[in-house]
XYZ file of C-alpha atoms in Angstrom:
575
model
C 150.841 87.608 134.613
C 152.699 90.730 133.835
C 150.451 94.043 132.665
C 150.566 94.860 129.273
C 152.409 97.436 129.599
C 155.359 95.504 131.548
C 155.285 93.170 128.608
C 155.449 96.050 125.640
C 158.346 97.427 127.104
C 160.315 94.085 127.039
C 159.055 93.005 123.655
C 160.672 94.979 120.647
C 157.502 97.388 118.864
C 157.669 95.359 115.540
C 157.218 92.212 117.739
C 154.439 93.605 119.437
C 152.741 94.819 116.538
C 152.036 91.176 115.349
C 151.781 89.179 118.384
C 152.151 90.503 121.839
C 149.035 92.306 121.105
C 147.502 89.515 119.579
C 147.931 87.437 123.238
C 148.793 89.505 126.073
C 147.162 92.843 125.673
C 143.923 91.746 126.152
C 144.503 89.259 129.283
C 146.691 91.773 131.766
C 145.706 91.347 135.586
C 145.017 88.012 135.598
C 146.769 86.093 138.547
C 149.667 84.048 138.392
C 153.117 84.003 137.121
C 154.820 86.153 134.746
C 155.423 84.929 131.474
C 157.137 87.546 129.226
C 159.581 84.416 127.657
C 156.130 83.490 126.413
C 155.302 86.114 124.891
C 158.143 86.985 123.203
C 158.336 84.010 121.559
C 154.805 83.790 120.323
C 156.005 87.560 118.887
C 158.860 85.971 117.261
C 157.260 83.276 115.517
C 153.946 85.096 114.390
C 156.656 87.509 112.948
C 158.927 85.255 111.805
C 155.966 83.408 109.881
C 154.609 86.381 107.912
C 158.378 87.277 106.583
C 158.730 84.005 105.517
C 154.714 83.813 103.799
C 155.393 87.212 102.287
C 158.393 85.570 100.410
C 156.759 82.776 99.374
C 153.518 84.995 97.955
C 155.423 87.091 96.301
C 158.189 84.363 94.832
C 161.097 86.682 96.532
C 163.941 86.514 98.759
C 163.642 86.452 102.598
C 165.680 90.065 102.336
C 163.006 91.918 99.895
C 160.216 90.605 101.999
C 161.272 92.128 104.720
C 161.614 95.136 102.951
C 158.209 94.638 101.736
C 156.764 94.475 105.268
C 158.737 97.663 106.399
C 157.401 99.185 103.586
C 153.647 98.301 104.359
C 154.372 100.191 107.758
C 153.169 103.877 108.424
C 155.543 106.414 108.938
C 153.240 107.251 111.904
C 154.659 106.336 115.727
C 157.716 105.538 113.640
C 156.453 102.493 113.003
C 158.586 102.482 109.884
C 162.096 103.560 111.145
C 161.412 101.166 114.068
C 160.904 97.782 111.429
C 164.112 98.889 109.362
C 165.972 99.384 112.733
C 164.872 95.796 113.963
C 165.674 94.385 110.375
C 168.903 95.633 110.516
C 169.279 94.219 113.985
C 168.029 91.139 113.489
C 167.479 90.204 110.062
C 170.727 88.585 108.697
C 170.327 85.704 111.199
C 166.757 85.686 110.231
C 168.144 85.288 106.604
C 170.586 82.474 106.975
C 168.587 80.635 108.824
C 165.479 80.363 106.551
C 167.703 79.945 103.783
C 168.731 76.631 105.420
C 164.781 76.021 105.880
C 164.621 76.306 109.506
C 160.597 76.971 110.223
C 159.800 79.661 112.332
C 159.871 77.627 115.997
C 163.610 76.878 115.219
C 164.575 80.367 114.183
C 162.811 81.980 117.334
C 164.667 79.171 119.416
C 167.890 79.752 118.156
C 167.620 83.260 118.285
C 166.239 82.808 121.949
C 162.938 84.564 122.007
C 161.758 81.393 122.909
C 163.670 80.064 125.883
C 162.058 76.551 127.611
C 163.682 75.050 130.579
C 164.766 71.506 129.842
C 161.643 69.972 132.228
C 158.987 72.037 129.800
C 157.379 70.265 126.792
C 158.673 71.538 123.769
C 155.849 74.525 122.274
C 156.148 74.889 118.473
C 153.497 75.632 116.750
C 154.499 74.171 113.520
C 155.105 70.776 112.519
C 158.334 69.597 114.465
C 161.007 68.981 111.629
C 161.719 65.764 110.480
C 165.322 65.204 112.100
C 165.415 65.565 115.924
C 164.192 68.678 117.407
C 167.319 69.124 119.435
C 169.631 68.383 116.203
C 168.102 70.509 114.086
C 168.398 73.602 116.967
C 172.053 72.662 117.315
C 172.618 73.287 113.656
C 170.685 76.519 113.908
C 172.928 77.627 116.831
C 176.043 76.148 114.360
C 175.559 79.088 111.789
C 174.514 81.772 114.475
C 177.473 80.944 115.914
C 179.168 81.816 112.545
C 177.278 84.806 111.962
C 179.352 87.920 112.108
C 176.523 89.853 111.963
C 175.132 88.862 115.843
C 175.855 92.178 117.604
C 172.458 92.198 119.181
C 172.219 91.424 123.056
C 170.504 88.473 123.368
C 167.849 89.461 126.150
C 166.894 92.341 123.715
C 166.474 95.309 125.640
C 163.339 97.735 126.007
C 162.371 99.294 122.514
C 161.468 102.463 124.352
C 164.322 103.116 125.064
C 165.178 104.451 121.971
C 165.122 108.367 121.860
C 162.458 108.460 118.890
C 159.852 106.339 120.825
C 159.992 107.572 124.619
C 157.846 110.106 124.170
C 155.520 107.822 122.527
C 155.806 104.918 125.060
C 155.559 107.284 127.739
C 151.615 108.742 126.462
C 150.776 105.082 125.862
C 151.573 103.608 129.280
C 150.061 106.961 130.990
C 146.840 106.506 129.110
C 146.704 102.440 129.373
C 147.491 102.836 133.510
C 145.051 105.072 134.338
C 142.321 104.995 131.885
C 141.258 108.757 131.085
C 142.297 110.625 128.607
C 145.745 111.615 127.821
C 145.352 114.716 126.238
C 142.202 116.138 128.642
C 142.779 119.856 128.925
C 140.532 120.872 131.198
C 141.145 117.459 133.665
C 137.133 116.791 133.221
C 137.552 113.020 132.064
C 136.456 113.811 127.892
C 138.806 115.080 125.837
C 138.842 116.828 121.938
C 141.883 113.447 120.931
C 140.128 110.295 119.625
C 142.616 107.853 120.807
C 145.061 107.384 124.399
C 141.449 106.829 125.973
C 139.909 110.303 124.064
C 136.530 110.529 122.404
C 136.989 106.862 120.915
C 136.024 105.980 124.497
C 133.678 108.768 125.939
C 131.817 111.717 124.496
C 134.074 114.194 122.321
C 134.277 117.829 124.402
C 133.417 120.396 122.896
C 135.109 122.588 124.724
C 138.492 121.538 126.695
C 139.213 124.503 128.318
C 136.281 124.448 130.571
C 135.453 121.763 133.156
C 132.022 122.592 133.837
C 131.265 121.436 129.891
C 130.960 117.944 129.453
C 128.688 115.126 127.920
C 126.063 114.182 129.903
C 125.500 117.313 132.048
C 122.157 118.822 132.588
C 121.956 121.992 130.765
C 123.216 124.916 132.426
C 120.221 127.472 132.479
C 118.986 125.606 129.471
C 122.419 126.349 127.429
C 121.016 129.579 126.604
C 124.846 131.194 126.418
C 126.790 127.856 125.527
C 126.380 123.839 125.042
C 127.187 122.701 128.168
C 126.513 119.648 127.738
C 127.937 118.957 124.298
C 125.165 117.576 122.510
C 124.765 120.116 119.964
C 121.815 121.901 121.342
C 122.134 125.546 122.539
C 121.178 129.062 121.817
C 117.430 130.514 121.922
C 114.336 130.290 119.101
C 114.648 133.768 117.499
C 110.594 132.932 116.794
C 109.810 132.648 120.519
C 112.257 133.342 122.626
C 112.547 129.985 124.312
C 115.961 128.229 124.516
C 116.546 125.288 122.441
C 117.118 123.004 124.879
C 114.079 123.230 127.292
C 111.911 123.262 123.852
C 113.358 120.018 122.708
C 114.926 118.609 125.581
C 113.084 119.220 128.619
C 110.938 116.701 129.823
C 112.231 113.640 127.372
C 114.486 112.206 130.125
C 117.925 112.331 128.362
C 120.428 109.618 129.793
C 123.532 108.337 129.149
C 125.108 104.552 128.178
C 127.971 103.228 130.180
C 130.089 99.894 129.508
C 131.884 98.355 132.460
C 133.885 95.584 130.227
C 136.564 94.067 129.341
C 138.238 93.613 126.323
C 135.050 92.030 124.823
C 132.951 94.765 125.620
C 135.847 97.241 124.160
C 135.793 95.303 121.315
C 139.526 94.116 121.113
C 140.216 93.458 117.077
C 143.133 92.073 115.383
C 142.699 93.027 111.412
C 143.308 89.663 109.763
C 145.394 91.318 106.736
C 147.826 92.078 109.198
C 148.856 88.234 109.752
C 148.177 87.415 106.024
C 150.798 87.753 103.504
C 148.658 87.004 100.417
C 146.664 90.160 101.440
C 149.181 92.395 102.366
C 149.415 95.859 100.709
C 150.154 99.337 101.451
C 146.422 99.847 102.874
C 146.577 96.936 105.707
C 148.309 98.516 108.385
C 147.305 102.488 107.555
C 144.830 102.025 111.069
C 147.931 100.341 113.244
C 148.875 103.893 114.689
C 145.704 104.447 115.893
C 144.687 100.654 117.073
C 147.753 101.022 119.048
C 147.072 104.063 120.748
C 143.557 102.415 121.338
C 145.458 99.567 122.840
C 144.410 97.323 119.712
C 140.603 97.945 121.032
C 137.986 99.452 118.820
C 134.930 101.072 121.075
C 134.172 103.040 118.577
C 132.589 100.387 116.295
C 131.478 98.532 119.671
C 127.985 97.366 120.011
C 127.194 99.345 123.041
C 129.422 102.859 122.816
C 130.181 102.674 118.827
C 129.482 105.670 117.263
C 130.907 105.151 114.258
C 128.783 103.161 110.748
C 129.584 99.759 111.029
C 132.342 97.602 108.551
C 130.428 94.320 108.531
C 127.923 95.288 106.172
C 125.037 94.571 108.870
C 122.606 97.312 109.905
C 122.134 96.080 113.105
C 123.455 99.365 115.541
C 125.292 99.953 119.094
C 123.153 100.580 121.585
C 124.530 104.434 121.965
C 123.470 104.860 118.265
C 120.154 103.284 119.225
C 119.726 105.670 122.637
C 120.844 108.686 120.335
C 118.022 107.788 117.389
C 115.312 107.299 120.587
C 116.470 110.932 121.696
C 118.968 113.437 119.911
C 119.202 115.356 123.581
C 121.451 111.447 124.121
C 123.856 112.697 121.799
C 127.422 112.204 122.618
C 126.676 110.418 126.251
C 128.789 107.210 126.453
C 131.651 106.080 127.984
C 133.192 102.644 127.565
C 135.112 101.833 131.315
C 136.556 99.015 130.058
C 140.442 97.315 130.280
C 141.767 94.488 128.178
C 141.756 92.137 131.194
C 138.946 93.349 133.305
C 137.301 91.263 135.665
C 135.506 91.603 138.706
C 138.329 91.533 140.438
C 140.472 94.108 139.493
C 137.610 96.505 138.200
C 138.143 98.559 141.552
C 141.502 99.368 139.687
C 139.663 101.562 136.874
C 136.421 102.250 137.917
C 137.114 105.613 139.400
C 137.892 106.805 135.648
C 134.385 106.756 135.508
C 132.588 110.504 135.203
C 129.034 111.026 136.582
C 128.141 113.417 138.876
C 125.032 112.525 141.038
C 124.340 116.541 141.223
C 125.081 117.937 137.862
C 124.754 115.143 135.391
C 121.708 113.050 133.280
C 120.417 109.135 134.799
C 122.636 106.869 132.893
C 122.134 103.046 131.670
C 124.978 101.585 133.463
C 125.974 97.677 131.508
C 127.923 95.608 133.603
C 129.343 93.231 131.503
C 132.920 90.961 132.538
C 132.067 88.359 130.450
C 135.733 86.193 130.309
C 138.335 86.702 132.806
C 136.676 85.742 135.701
C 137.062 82.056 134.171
C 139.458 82.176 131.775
C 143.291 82.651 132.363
C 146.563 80.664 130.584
C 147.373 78.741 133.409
C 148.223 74.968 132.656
C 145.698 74.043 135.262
C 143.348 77.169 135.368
C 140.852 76.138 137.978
C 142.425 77.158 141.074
C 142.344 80.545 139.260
C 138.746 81.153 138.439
C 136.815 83.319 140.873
C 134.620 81.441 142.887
C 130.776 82.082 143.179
C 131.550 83.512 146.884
C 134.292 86.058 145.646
C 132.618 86.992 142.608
C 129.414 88.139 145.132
C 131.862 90.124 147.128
C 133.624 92.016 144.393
C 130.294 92.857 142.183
C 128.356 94.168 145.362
C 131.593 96.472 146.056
C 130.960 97.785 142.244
C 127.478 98.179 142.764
C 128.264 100.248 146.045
C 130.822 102.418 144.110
C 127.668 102.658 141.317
C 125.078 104.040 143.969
C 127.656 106.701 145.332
C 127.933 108.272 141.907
C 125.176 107.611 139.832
C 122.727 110.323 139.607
C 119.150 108.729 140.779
C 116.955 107.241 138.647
C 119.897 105.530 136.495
C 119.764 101.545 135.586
C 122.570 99.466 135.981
C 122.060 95.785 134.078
C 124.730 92.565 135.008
C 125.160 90.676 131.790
C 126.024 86.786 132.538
C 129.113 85.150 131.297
C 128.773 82.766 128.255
C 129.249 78.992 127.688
C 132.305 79.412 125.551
C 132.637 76.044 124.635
C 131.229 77.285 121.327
C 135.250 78.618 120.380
C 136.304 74.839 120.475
C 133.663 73.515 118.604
C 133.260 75.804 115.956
C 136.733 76.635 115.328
C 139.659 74.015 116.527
C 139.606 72.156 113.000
C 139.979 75.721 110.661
C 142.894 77.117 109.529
C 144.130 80.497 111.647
C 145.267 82.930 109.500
C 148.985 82.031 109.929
C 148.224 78.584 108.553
C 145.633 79.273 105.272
C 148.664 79.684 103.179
C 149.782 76.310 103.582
C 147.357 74.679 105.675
C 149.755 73.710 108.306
C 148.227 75.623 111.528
C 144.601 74.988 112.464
C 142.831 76.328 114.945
C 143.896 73.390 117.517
C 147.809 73.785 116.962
C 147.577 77.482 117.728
C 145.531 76.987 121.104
C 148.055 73.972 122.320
C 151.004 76.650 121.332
C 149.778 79.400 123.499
C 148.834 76.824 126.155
C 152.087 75.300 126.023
C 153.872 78.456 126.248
C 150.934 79.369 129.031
C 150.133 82.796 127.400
C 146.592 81.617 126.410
C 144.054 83.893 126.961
C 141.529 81.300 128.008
C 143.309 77.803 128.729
C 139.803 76.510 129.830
C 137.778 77.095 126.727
C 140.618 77.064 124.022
C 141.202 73.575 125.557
C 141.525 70.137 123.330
C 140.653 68.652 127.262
C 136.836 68.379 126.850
C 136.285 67.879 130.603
C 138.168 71.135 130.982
C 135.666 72.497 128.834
C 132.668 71.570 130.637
C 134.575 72.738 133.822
C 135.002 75.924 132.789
C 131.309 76.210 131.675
C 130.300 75.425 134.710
C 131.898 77.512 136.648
C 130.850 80.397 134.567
C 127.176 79.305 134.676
C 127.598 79.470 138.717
C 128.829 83.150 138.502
C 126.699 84.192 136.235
C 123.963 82.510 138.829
C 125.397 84.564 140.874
C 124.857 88.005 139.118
C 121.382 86.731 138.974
C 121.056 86.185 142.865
C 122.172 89.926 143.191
C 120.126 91.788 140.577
C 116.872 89.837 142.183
C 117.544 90.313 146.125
C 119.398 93.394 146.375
C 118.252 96.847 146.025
C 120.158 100.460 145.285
C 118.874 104.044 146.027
C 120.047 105.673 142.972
C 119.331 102.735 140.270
C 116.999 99.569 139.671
C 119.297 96.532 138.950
C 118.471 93.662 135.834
C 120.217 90.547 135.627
C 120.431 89.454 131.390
C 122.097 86.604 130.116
C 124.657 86.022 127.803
C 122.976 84.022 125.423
C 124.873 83.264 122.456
C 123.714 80.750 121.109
C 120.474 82.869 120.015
C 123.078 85.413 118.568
C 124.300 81.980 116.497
C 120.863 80.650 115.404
C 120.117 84.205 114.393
C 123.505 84.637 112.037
C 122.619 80.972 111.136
C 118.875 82.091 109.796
C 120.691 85.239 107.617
C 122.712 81.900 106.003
C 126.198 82.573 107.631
C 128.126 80.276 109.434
C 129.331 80.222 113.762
C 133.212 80.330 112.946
C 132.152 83.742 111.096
C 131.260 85.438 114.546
C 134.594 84.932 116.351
C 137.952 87.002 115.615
C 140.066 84.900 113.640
C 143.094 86.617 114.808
C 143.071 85.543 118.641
C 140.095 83.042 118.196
C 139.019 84.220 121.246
C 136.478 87.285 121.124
C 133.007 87.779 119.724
C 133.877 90.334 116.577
C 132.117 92.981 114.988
C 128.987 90.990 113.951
C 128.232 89.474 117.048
C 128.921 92.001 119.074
C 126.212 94.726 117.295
C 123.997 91.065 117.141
C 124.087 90.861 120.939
C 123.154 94.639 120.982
C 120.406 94.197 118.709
C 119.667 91.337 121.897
C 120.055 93.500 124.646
C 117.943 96.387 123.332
C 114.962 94.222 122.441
C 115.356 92.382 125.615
C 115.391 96.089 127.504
C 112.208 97.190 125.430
C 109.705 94.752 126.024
C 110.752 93.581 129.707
C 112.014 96.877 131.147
C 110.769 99.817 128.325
C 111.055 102.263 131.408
C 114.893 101.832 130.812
C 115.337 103.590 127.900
C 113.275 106.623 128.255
C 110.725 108.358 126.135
C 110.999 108.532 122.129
C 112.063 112.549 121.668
C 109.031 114.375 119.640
C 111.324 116.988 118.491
C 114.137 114.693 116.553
C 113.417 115.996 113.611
C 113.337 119.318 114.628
C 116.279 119.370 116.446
C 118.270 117.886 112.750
C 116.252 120.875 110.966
C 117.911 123.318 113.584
C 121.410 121.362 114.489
C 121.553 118.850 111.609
C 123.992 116.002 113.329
C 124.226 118.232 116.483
C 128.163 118.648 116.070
C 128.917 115.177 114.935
C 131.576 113.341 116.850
């Protein structure tokens, strides 16, 4: 499958704003084929849909609703220039075409984002219309054909290559290949930018001009002169003399939390409002600029690096907030390694954006935690592509290698198990996705078999109507998560002790199910794919009980001085 990035550059912004990121962002790396054509097309129709949705919501023509939608669009990453520029490019076809009643799958064929070879089962993921499918796209063609307006190329070319969004597309494919910070002026891995892999992913700096300051340091001569290790604490007690950070620091064992992941573990989110004309306003898309700059990923609100209050109302917190509350020396130490698409295989691709130095820096809490791709992939017959029980040794003891090299000693590093994900199927194929509440013409099932058909799916296995695929896939993911187990209880590390926890989710289910909600209400309804805010702070609200009453040692000692260091230092410099 093409990267991500391969894939955003031949899929028009606007597209990619409502679809390519809902389906291929968050499955790049994953063996086989490309299949941009896909893609595209699944951008076409998701777009295609909400034009014609916001039209019928709002009782208006197919032209003012696409006005409407450019108008919803910040002026940020000229995300409004570019929809006006792909209206005016594309939009009189779009028009005529729905004025004849054409549905979305017939207007994206016609207009050949979706191209099928002749041998391929027809992918629509609306009803197919009532006269033959190959009629009705011949008298779509008809009135293209017509169409004085078609000056577009029909193999629409890169959006970036337009002068106003190179520079843009350029920061965004620097930051999503090699996984540090963009803007990182002192080349020390942290940086003062929240987004392009900044402080949204690993402790702000708080001071970019110097290498030698960085979270998760140990103190340099007890940050008598300067915070060296940016968590807030520096300077000397006027009353005796004694710097700061020995008083309060020294001695409580300060250590840092670090996510290896994947796009579960970054928390990859897909705002509903943005697919759902009847609550579309002005406010739904004011956090696009910076979702896209986060590569639609959110590990800020994650449930092991979020720093930030939740959204969802729950008061269940990340595990950094949970490390920082134990001990405000913890403050600002996390960094979320994680790639939409990680697996075990391709982790050795990233991991060196990792920062730890075994001489200068804090222990950390290292949480391995590849929960999906290993198993899942949008291959018609994905089997053949899951990583076997053998492989999956070989690549996680080369990790844990990598781990002991640069992880200062005494650290903890903890392999999280994959899940049984037949739970997506069960709880969800018979609800309406978001595209289909407005009419109640696309449930849960027709959207899988689309993205199946078009073999984009993010997890063909689990997002399967084929219940013996199902189970297969289960399986296999029980074996490597067996696996992980095998390896945390028979091999042993000189710089870290190793846990094995599993990913049980059906506790996080009975749990939400006790507090009166419902399964369905745990999942993303955008992709239908990923564990969303709830569950993921739920799980965390697992993993640290888990930690403190099996392995307490983990999490070091409960700081004395907290509340004198917020007398002194109040939030210690925020974030």
């Amino acid at each position: 499958m093409k990267s991500s990035w391969e894939v955003l550059k031949a899929t028009p912004l606007f597209l990619l704003l409502l679809s390519h990121l809902l389906v291929s962002v968050p499955y790049k790396n994953q063996p086989g084929a490309s299949h941009s054509d896909g893609y595209n097309c699944v951008g076409c129709v998701v777009v295609v849909s909400v034009i014609e949705q916001l039209a019928e919501v709002h009782n208006s023509s197919v032209q003012e609703a696409m006005e409407r939608l450019c108008s919803y669009m910040p002026e940020k990453l000229f995300l409004k220039t570019t929809c006006h520029f792909l209206i005016q490019m594309f939009g009189s076809d779009i028009i005529k075409l729905l004025d004849e009643a054409m549905n979305a799958d017939v207007v994206c064929h016609a207009l050949e984002f979706c191209k099928q070879d002749a041998v391929q089962p027809q992918c629509h993921l609306y009803p197919l219309p009532q006269e033959p499918w190959k009629f009705t796209l011949e008298k779509a063609r008809r009135i293209l054909r017509r169409s004085s307006t078609m000056k577009y190329p029909r193999n629409v070319s890169s959006i970036c290559s337009l002068p106003l969004l190179a520079k843009i597309c350029r920061k965004i494919e620097s930051s999503m290949k090699k996984d540090v910070p963009f803007k990182d002026g002192d080349s020390d891995k942290y940086s003062v930018f929240p987004t392009l892999r900044g402080y949204h992913w690993r402790g702000r700096d708080c001071n970019d001009s110097d290498k030698t300051v960085y979270p998760g340091r140990r103190p340099d001569n007890w940050d008598v002169h300067q915070d060296s290790n940016c968590n807030g604490i520096w300077g000397i007690d006027p009353k005796d003399g004694i710097p700061y950070e020995k008083k309060f620091c020294e001695g409580s064992q300060p250590r840092g939390i670090i996510l290896l992941a994947d796009s579960a573990g970054a928390h990859f989110h897909i705002p509903p409002e943005w697919l759902t004309a009847s609550q579309m306003s002005l406010n739904s898309f004011l956090n696009l600029p910076s979702a896209l700059t986060d590569e639609l990923d959110w590990p800020q609100l994650s449930g092991v690096t979020g720093f930030l209050d939740s959204t969802s109302r729950i008061e269940e917190k990340s595990i950094y907030h949970r490390l920082r509350k134990r001990n405000h020396c913890n403050h600002r130490d996390y960094q979320s390694i994680s790639r939409n698409g990680a697996s075990s295989r391709n982790l050795k691709n990233f991991i060196e954006s990792l920062s730890r130095s075994q001489a200068l820096d804090q222990p950390a809490i290292v949480i391995y935690a590849m929960i999906g791709n290993d198993v899942c992939n949008g291959k018609a017959d994905p089997v053949p592509e899951m990583t076997t029980p053998e492989q999956m040794y070989s690549n996680v003891m080369q990790t844990l290698k990598y781990l002991n090299s640069h992880l200062p000693n005494g650290s903890y590093v903890i392999l999280y198990g994959l899940p049984d994900g037949t739970f997506l199927w069960d709880n969800l194929h018979n609800r309406y996705h978001p595209l289909g509440q407005l009419n109640k013409d696309v449930t849960y099932e027709r959207f899988f078999s689309f993205l199946s058909c078009l073999q984009v799916s993010p997890c063909n296995g689990w997002m399967s109507s084929n219940k013996t695929l199902r189970t297969l896939t289960s399986q296999r993911a029980e074996q490597l998560s067996n696996t992980l187990k095998k390896i945390a209880t028979t091999e042993a590390f000189t710089n870290f002790d190793l846990f094995y926890m599993d990913f049980a989710f059906h506790e996080i289910i009975e749990e939400w199910q006790r507090r009166g909600g419902q399964p369905w209400q745990l999942i993303e309804p955008v992709d239908g794919f990923h564990p969303n805010e709830v569950a993921s702070l739920l799980m965390a609200e697992r993993v640290w009980k888990k930690i403190q009453f099996q392995w307490p040692h983990v999490l070091g000692k409960e700081n004395p001085f907290n509340s004198q260091i917020e007398e002194v230092f109040g939030d210690q410099g925020g974030h």
